[in-house]
Amino acid sequence: MVRAPVYPLAQQLIQTLQERGYRDTAPRRALARVIAGKDRHFAAEELRNELPHLGRATIYRSLKLLVEAGVVCRVLLEDGNLHYQLSHRGHHHHLLCVECGASQDLVGCDVEGMLKQAAALHNFQLNGHWLEVYGRCQTCVAKDEASPAQVS
Ligand SMILES: [Zn+2]
Ligand SMILES: [Zn+2]
Ligand SMILES: [Zn+2]
């Protein structure tokens, strides 16, 4: 019997689902493989198009689980769309390029202390925060400098 290769990253995603009590089924394996092959953030709908035999509920449930496990993170785009991408485990933020859509992880968090102070000031019990940073990536900035926008 020839088994389709399971890439290490896909294997890690499957393992995460298993640890959470999800059976290792062929559809989930396919889902893990598609997610593992993504090199940029993606919409849940994209997964639906690529895996038409998978139900909407299965995709959303699996994504939610993977997010909770910390192996996939949610990315809020500037236009309000919610995307997903493979995650470095642990708390971090994203630098999102509004021009090409590139996303870079900003590891390490400098705002935690400031938020703790602000929360204490309001007698507010802090649970967490979510911060996305929008702008233009190195490549897009360099492209503009190479060919300055035409002045009309
Ligand atoms: Zn992330
Ligand atoms: Zn860019
Ligand atoms: Zn943070």
Tab-separated table of C-alpha atoms and ligand atoms in Angstrom:
chain	number	residue	atom	x	y	z
A	1	MET	CA	0.000	0.000	0.000
A	2	VAL	CA	1.382	3.364	-0.984
A	3	ARG	CA	0.755	6.055	1.553
A	4	ALA	CA	0.630	9.657	0.551
A	5	PRO	CA	3.491	11.551	2.163
A	6	VAL	CA	2.530	13.471	5.240
A	7	TYR	CA	4.637	16.542	5.636
A	8	PRO	CA	6.006	17.129	9.136
A	9	LEU	CA	3.956	20.290	9.567
A	10	ALA	CA	0.774	18.548	8.461
A	11	GLN	CA	1.644	15.747	10.855
A	12	GLN	CA	1.959	18.260	13.662
A	13	LEU	CA	-1.458	19.681	12.855
A	14	ILE	CA	-2.999	16.205	12.785
A	15	GLN	CA	-1.342	15.390	16.075
A	16	THR	CA	-2.778	18.536	17.597
A	17	LEU	CA	-6.265	17.548	16.470
A	18	GLN	CA	-5.738	14.053	17.879
A	19	GLU	CA	-4.560	15.376	21.209
A	20	ARG	CA	-7.841	17.253	21.375
A	21	GLY	CA	-9.795	14.070	20.827
A	22	TYR	CA	-10.313	14.377	17.092
A	23	ARG	CA	-9.969	11.180	15.125
A	24	ASP	CA	-7.361	11.089	12.397
A	25	THR	CA	-9.613	10.797	9.371
A	26	ALA	CA	-8.797	11.153	5.694
A	27	PRO	CA	-10.635	14.507	5.367
A	28	ARG	CA	-8.813	15.961	8.387
A	29	ARG	CA	-5.537	14.676	6.995
A	30	ALA	CA	-6.313	16.467	3.727
A	31	LEU	CA	-7.209	19.630	5.619
A	32	ALA	CA	-3.980	19.505	7.631
A	33	ARG	CA	-1.970	19.013	4.457
A	34	VAL	CA	-3.607	21.971	2.720
A	35	ILE	CA	-3.068	24.238	5.733
A	36	ALA	CA	0.537	23.069	6.126
A	37	GLY	CA	1.172	23.954	2.488
A	38	LYS	CA	0.045	27.555	2.890
A	39	ASP	CA	2.851	30.066	2.828
A	40	ARG	CA	0.608	33.002	3.623
A	41	HIS	CA	-2.612	33.755	5.418
A	42	PHE	CA	-5.801	32.351	3.974
A	43	ALA	CA	-9.551	32.625	4.352
A	44	ALA	CA	-11.597	29.708	5.644
A	45	GLU	CA	-13.586	29.911	2.401
A	46	GLU	CA	-10.372	29.154	0.487
A	47	LEU	CA	-10.140	25.851	2.306
A	48	ARG	CA	-13.733	25.128	1.365
A	49	ASN	CA	-12.943	25.699	-2.294
A	50	GLU	CA	-9.861	23.522	-2.151
A	51	LEU	CA	-11.573	20.781	-0.188
A	52	PRO	CA	-15.104	20.764	-1.564
A	53	HIS	CA	-15.849	17.355	-0.051
A	54	LEU	CA	-15.335	18.732	3.438
A	55	GLY	CA	-18.287	20.228	5.213
A	56	ARG	CA	-18.279	23.848	6.290
A	57	ALA	CA	-18.760	22.833	9.925
A	58	THR	CA	-15.786	20.455	9.835
A	59	ILE	CA	-13.524	23.154	8.447
A	60	TYR	CA	-14.573	25.798	10.955
A	61	ARG	CA	-14.476	23.381	13.881
A	62	SER	CA	-11.015	22.164	12.947
A	63	LEU	CA	-9.737	25.718	12.478
A	64	LYS	CA	-11.116	26.763	15.847
A	65	LEU	CA	-9.387	23.827	17.483
A	66	LEU	CA	-6.087	24.550	15.794
A	67	VAL	CA	-6.316	28.186	16.893
A	68	GLU	CA	-7.039	27.145	20.476
A	69	ALA	CA	-4.057	24.795	20.352
A	70	GLY	CA	-1.875	27.669	19.160
A	71	VAL	CA	-0.660	26.088	15.909
A	72	VAL	CA	-2.802	28.336	13.707
A	73	CYS	CA	-3.545	31.982	14.369
A	74	ARG	CA	-6.245	34.335	13.335
A	75	VAL	CA	-5.211	37.377	11.377
A	76	LEU	CA	-7.512	40.368	11.166
A	77	LEU	CA	-6.932	42.163	7.898
A	78	GLU	CA	-7.301	45.898	7.629
A	79	ASP	CA	-10.469	45.465	5.544
A	80	GLY	CA	-12.074	43.536	8.396
A	81	ASN	CA	-11.697	40.080	6.874
A	82	LEU	CA	-10.549	37.352	9.195
A	83	HIS	CA	-7.848	35.083	7.866
A	84	TYR	CA	-5.798	32.242	9.298
A	85	GLN	CA	-2.151	31.361	9.136
A	86	LEU	CA	0.292	28.907	10.616
A	87	SER	CA	1.501	30.153	13.942
A	88	HIS	CA	4.578	30.354	16.007
A	89	ARG	CA	3.219	29.109	19.271
A	90	GLY	CA	2.995	31.685	21.972
A	91	HIS	CA	1.820	35.248	22.192
A	92	HIS	CA	2.829	37.457	19.293
A	93	HIS	CA	1.535	40.104	16.925
A	94	HIS	CA	1.551	40.451	13.144
A	95	LEU	CA	3.010	43.061	10.842
A	96	LEU	CA	0.555	43.039	7.943
A	97	CYS	CA	1.378	44.638	4.621
A	98	VAL	CA	-1.723	46.325	3.213
A	99	GLU	CA	-0.235	46.312	-0.284
A	100	CYS	CA	0.849	42.718	-0.930
A	101	GLY	CA	-0.734	40.994	2.043
A	102	ALA	CA	2.535	39.705	3.458
A	103	SER	CA	2.490	38.916	7.131
A	104	GLN	CA	5.409	38.847	9.510
A	105	ASP	CA	5.344	37.724	13.092
A	106	LEU	CA	6.302	40.272	15.664
A	107	VAL	CA	7.628	38.053	18.395
A	108	GLY	CA	7.774	39.574	21.812
A	109	CYS	CA	5.193	41.962	23.174
A	110	ASP	CA	5.946	45.463	24.346
A	111	VAL	CA	2.409	46.585	25.105
A	112	GLU	CA	1.574	44.131	27.883
A	113	GLY	CA	2.994	46.288	30.670
A	114	MET	CA	1.276	49.397	29.377
A	115	LEU	CA	-2.071	47.597	29.155
A	116	LYS	CA	-1.681	46.178	32.662
A	117	GLN	CA	-1.219	49.702	33.992
A	118	ALA	CA	-4.188	51.024	32.011
A	119	ALA	CA	-6.360	48.115	33.164
A	120	ALA	CA	-5.385	48.630	36.811
A	121	LEU	CA	-6.329	52.284	36.477
A	122	HIS	CA	-9.840	51.257	35.451
A	123	ASN	CA	-10.105	48.374	37.926
A	124	PHE	CA	-10.381	46.221	34.871
A	125	GLN	CA	-9.369	42.590	35.001
A	126	LEU	CA	-7.125	41.953	32.029
A	127	ASN	CA	-7.550	38.669	30.145
A	128	GLY	CA	-5.542	39.391	27.063
A	129	HIS	CA	-5.258	41.563	24.008
A	130	TRP	CA	-5.098	41.289	20.263
A	131	LEU	CA	-3.091	43.704	18.197
A	132	GLU	CA	-2.428	43.740	14.461
A	133	VAL	CA	-0.006	46.200	12.926
A	134	TYR	CA	-0.763	47.511	9.431
A	135	GLY	CA	1.628	49.113	7.019
A	136	ARG	CA	3.868	48.320	4.080
A	137	CYS	CA	6.497	45.627	4.027
A	138	GLN	CA	10.142	46.037	3.110
A	139	THR	CA	9.585	44.651	-0.402
A	140	CYS	CA	6.719	47.019	-1.176
A	141	VAL	CA	8.588	50.048	0.146
A	142	ALA	CA	11.653	49.109	-1.931
A	143	LYS	CA	9.475	48.668	-5.040
A	144	ASP	CA	8.106	52.194	-4.645
A	145	GLU	CA	11.534	53.676	-4.175
A	146	ALA	CA	12.746	51.942	-7.339
A	147	SER	CA	9.882	53.306	-9.438
A	148	PRO	CA	8.391	56.421	-7.847
A	149	ALA	CA	4.672	56.897	-8.397
A	150	GLN	CA	3.855	59.091	-11.368
A	151	VAL	CA	2.804	62.595	-10.515
A	152	SER	CA	-0.305	63.548	-12.411
B	1	ZN	ZN	0.493	34.620	14.284
B	2	ZN	ZN	4.141	44.207	0.939
B	3	ZN	ZN	0.921	41.438	22.872
